[in-house]
Coordinates of C-alpha atoms and ligand atoms in Angstrom, one line a residue:
M1 CA -8.8 24.5 24.9
Q2 CA -5.6 24.8 22.8
K3 CA -3.8 21.6 22.1
T4 CA -0.4 20.4 21.0
H5 CA -1.7 17.3 19.1
H6 CA -4.5 17.3 16.6
W7 CA -5.6 13.9 17.6
S8 CA -6.7 12.4 20.9
L9 CA -4.4 9.5 20.4
N10 CA -0.8 9.5 19.3
T11 CA -1.6 6.5 17.2
M12 CA -3.8 8.7 14.9
S13 CA -2.2 8.5 11.5
A14 CA -4.7 10.3 9.2
R15 CA -4.1 13.9 8.4
P16 CA -6.7 16.5 9.2
L17 CA -9.0 17.2 6.3
V18 CA -9.9 20.6 4.7
A19 CA -12.9 19.9 2.4
G20 CA -14.4 22.4 0.0
N21 CA -18.2 22.3 -0.8
W22 CA -18.8 24.4 -3.9
K23 CA -22.5 23.9 -3.5
M24 CA -24.3 25.0 -6.7
N25 CA -21.4 27.2 -7.9
G26 CA -18.9 26.8 -10.7
N27 CA -18.6 26.2 -14.4
P28 CA -16.3 24.3 -16.8
Q29 CA -13.7 27.0 -16.3
S30 CA -13.6 26.3 -12.6
V31 CA -11.0 23.6 -13.4
E32 CA -8.5 26.5 -13.6
E33 CA -9.2 27.5 -10.0
F34 CA -8.9 23.9 -9.0
R35 CA -5.5 23.7 -10.8
K36 CA -4.4 26.8 -8.9
M37 CA -5.3 25.1 -5.7
A38 CA -3.2 22.1 -6.7
E39 CA -0.2 24.4 -7.5
G40 CA -0.3 25.8 -4.0
Y41 CA -0.7 22.4 -2.4
T42 CA 3.0 21.9 -1.8
P43 CA 4.5 18.7 -0.5
E44 CA 5.1 20.5 2.8
L45 CA 1.3 21.3 3.1
A46 CA 0.3 17.9 1.9
A47 CA 2.3 16.4 4.7
K48 CA 0.1 18.3 7.1
V49 CA -3.4 18.3 5.6
E50 CA -5.5 16.4 3.2
L51 CA -7.6 18.4 0.7
L52 CA -10.9 17.5 -0.9
I53 CA -13.1 19.5 -3.3
C54 CA -16.7 18.7 -3.8
P55 CA -17.9 20.4 -7.0
P56 CA -21.4 20.1 -8.5
A57 CA -21.7 16.5 -9.7
V58 CA -21.6 17.4 -13.4
F59 CA -18.0 18.6 -13.0
L60 CA -16.8 15.6 -11.0
A61 CA -15.4 13.6 -13.9
Q62 CA -13.6 16.7 -15.2
L63 CA -11.9 17.4 -11.9
A64 CA -11.3 13.9 -10.6
N65 CA -7.8 12.5 -11.1
E66 CA -6.7 16.0 -12.4
N67 CA -4.2 16.5 -9.6
S68 CA -3.3 15.6 -6.0
I69 CA -6.5 17.1 -4.5
S70 CA -9.2 14.5 -4.0
V71 CA -12.7 15.1 -5.4
G72 CA -16.1 14.2 -4.0
A73 CA -19.8 14.8 -4.5
Q74 CA -22.3 16.8 -2.4
N75 CA -25.0 14.2 -2.2
C76 CA -26.0 10.7 -3.4
H77 CA -29.0 8.5 -3.5
S78 CA -29.0 5.4 -1.2
A79 CA -29.7 3.0 -4.1
V80 CA -27.2 1.6 -6.6
S81 CA -29.4 2.5 -9.6
G82 CA -33.0 2.7 -10.7
A83 CA -35.9 5.0 -11.3
H84 CA -34.8 8.0 -9.3
T85 CA -34.9 10.9 -11.7
G86 CA -32.2 13.5 -11.1
D87 CA -30.3 11.5 -8.6
I88 CA -26.8 9.9 -8.7
S89 CA -25.5 6.9 -6.8
A90 CA -22.4 6.5 -4.8
E91 CA -21.2 3.9 -7.3
M92 CA -21.5 6.5 -10.1
I93 CA -19.4 9.0 -8.0
K94 CA -16.8 6.3 -7.5
S95 CA -16.9 5.3 -11.1
V96 CA -15.7 8.7 -12.3
G97 CA -12.9 9.0 -9.6
G98 CA -14.8 10.5 -6.7
T99 CA -13.5 9.4 -3.3
A100 CA -16.1 10.9 -1.0
V101 CA -19.6 12.2 -0.7
I102 CA -21.1 14.8 1.6
V103 CA -24.3 13.5 3.1
G104 CA -26.9 15.2 5.3
H105 CA -25.8 18.8 4.6
S106 CA -28.2 21.1 6.3
E107 CA -29.2 22.5 2.9
R108 CA -30.4 19.0 2.0
R109 CA -32.0 18.3 5.3
E110 CA -33.9 21.7 5.2
G111 CA -34.5 22.0 1.5
Y112 CA -35.4 18.3 0.7
G113 CA -36.6 17.0 4.1
E114 CA -33.8 14.6 4.5
T115 CA -34.0 12.8 7.9
D116 CA -31.2 11.3 10.0
A117 CA -32.4 7.9 8.8
D118 CA -32.0 9.0 5.1
V119 CA -28.5 10.4 5.9
A120 CA -27.5 7.1 7.6
A121 CA -28.7 5.2 4.5
K122 CA -26.6 7.4 2.2
A123 CA -23.6 6.9 4.4
E124 CA -24.0 3.1 4.0
A125 CA -24.4 3.7 0.2
A126 CA -21.1 5.5 0.2
W127 CA -19.3 2.6 2.0
R128 CA -21.0 0.1 -0.3
A129 CA -19.4 1.9 -3.2
G130 CA -16.0 2.2 -1.4
I131 CA -16.0 6.0 -0.8
T132 CA -15.9 8.1 2.3
A133 CA -19.1 9.5 3.8
V134 CA -18.8 13.1 5.1
V135 CA -21.8 13.2 7.4
C136 CA -23.0 16.7 8.3
I137 CA -24.9 17.8 11.5
G138 CA -25.6 21.1 13.1
E139 CA -28.2 23.1 15.1
S140 CA -30.4 25.9 14.0
L141 CA -30.3 29.4 15.5
E142 CA -33.5 28.7 17.4
Q143 CA -32.1 25.6 18.9
R144 CA -28.8 27.4 19.8
E145 CA -30.7 30.2 21.5
A146 CA -32.8 27.7 23.4
G147 CA -29.7 26.1 24.8
E148 CA -30.3 22.8 22.9
T149 CA -27.2 22.7 20.8
I150 CA -25.4 19.8 22.5
A151 CA -28.6 17.7 22.8
V152 CA -29.5 18.3 19.1
V153 CA -26.1 17.5 17.6
T154 CA -25.7 14.5 19.9
E155 CA -29.0 13.1 18.7
Q156 CA -28.1 13.8 15.1
I157 CA -24.7 12.2 15.3
T158 CA -26.2 9.1 17.0
K159 CA -29.0 8.7 14.4
S160 CA -27.1 9.7 11.3
L161 CA -24.1 7.4 11.8
P162 CA -24.8 3.7 11.1
D163 CA -23.3 1.1 13.5
A164 CA -20.6 0.2 11.0
T165 CA -19.1 3.7 11.1
T166 CA -15.3 3.7 11.4
S167 CA -12.5 6.3 11.3
E168 CA -11.7 5.0 7.8
N169 CA -15.1 5.2 6.2
T170 CA -16.5 8.3 7.7
V171 CA -15.8 11.9 8.5
V172 CA -18.2 14.0 10.6
A173 CA -18.7 17.7 9.9
Y174 CA -20.3 20.0 12.6
E175 CA -21.9 23.0 10.8
P176 CA -24.1 25.3 12.9
I177 CA -26.8 26.3 10.4
W178 CA -26.7 29.9 11.5
A179 CA -23.0 30.1 10.8
I180 CA -23.3 28.9 7.2
G181 CA -22.7 31.7 4.7
T182 CA -23.4 34.4 7.2
G183 CA -19.9 35.4 8.3
K184 CA -20.9 34.5 11.9
T185 CA -19.1 31.8 13.8
P186 CA -19.5 30.4 17.2
T187 CA -16.8 31.4 19.7
A188 CA -13.8 29.2 19.9
Q189 CA -15.0 28.0 23.3
D190 CA -18.4 27.1 21.8
V191 CA -16.8 25.1 19.0
A192 CA -14.5 23.3 21.4
D193 CA -17.5 22.5 23.7
V194 CA -19.5 21.0 20.9
H195 CA -16.6 19.0 19.4
K196 CA -15.8 17.7 22.9
A197 CA -19.4 16.5 23.3
L198 CA -19.3 14.9 19.8
R199 CA -16.0 13.2 20.6
D200 CA -17.3 11.8 23.8
S201 CA -20.3 10.4 22.0
L202 CA -18.2 8.8 19.3
V203 CA -15.8 7.2 21.9
E204 CA -18.7 6.0 23.9
R205 CA -20.2 4.3 20.9
F206 CA -17.2 3.2 18.8
G207 CA -14.5 2.8 21.5
E208 CA -11.0 3.7 20.6
D209 CA -11.8 4.1 16.9
G210 CA -14.2 6.8 17.9
S211 CA -11.3 8.9 19.0
K212 CA -9.9 8.8 15.5
I213 CA -13.0 9.8 13.5
R214 CA -12.2 13.2 12.0
L215 CA -14.5 15.9 13.3
L216 CA -14.6 18.9 10.9
Y217 CA -16.0 22.4 11.8
G218 CA -17.9 24.2 9.1
G219 CA -19.6 27.6 8.8
S220 CA -18.0 30.8 7.6
V221 CA -14.4 29.4 7.8
K222 CA -12.0 31.8 6.1
P223 CA -8.3 32.4 6.2
S224 CA -8.6 35.0 8.9
N225 CA -10.3 32.7 11.4
A226 CA -8.7 29.3 10.4
D227 CA -5.8 29.6 12.8
E228 CA -8.1 29.9 15.8
L229 CA -10.8 27.4 14.7
L230 CA -8.6 24.6 13.3
N231 CA -6.2 24.6 16.3
L232 CA -8.9 23.6 18.8
A233 CA -9.0 20.3 20.5
N234 CA -11.1 17.7 18.6
V235 CA -11.3 19.9 15.5
N236 CA -9.6 17.8 12.8
G237 CA -10.3 20.0 9.8
A238 CA -12.9 22.2 8.1
L239 CA -15.8 22.0 5.7
V240 CA -15.6 25.2 3.7
G241 CA -18.3 26.7 1.5
G242 CA -17.8 30.2 0.0
A243 CA -14.1 30.3 0.7
S244 CA -13.5 27.1 -1.2
L245 CA -14.4 28.7 -4.5
K246 CA -11.1 30.7 -4.7
A247 CA -7.7 29.0 -4.6
D248 CA -6.1 31.7 -2.5
D249 CA -8.8 31.5 0.2
F250 CA -8.9 27.7 0.3
L251 CA -5.2 27.5 0.5
G252 CA -5.1 30.2 3.1
I253 CA -7.4 28.1 5.3
A254 CA -5.4 24.9 4.7
G255 CA -2.2 26.8 5.3
A256 CA -3.2 27.3 8.9
Y257 CA -1.8 23.8 9.4
L258 CA 1.7 25.1 8.6
N259 CA 1.5 27.3 11.7
F260 CA 0.6 24.6 14.3
Ligands
13P301 P1 -19.7 28.7 4.2 O1 -18.2 28.4 4.4 O2 -20.0 29.5 3.0 O3 -20.3 29.3 5.4 O4 -20.5 27.3 4.0 C1 -20.3 26.3 4.9 C2 -20.9 25.1 4.4 O5 -22.1 24.9 4.4 C3 -20.0 24.0 3.9 O6 -20.7 22.8 3.7

């Protein structure tokens, strides 16, 4: 289960990614916490891991291009512009310096009825604008207890990723819904099993490039469990919620990469 290389292929050149999803948290003063993160993001750490922070969209412009940490959004509409009150387009995210957008988070799937097809359309919108799609998938507790996890996430990854998915334009985040914000995580073996199944599915569909698509784990990642979770085969980073709000916690998670 443990591995010596983070990537299936030695040709993999991209660094692992630790992404922070602030959800609906933060304020104009959060830029200070973001600056603290950048202060701790030493060249030594940057050589090992890429960092991305996804604040609420109203703070995107303030944080983007502020320092060496990339900034992205938490959602976008699939259209370029138009009569979609309250929505923002991938082009708008790009225009203020955003480099990525999370699509299909379970909180959007559950709270707003977003389907796999909606998520795929948003991923295509991200590419159209020239930013990376961070596509989220994950099973519910009920599905986990029914032994359906692998079947559910395999179907989600298949339907949520458009055919033009590449390791350059897309990152996949596996987030078991029951592990989000609960302090509970799957066992290391369970995470490794799911990521192996996802990797197999990606390679089957996208060939060699499928072995390079970064697969993040998300759900109650914190400094104390980062060493174990991030060092698993086919885990190429983390999508972090609560622990991405504090520089010390976020850097503590990213810092796991200094130990491998
Ligand atoms: P927590 O890290 O707070 O469990 O949230 C995970 C998540 O949903 C990130 O997108």
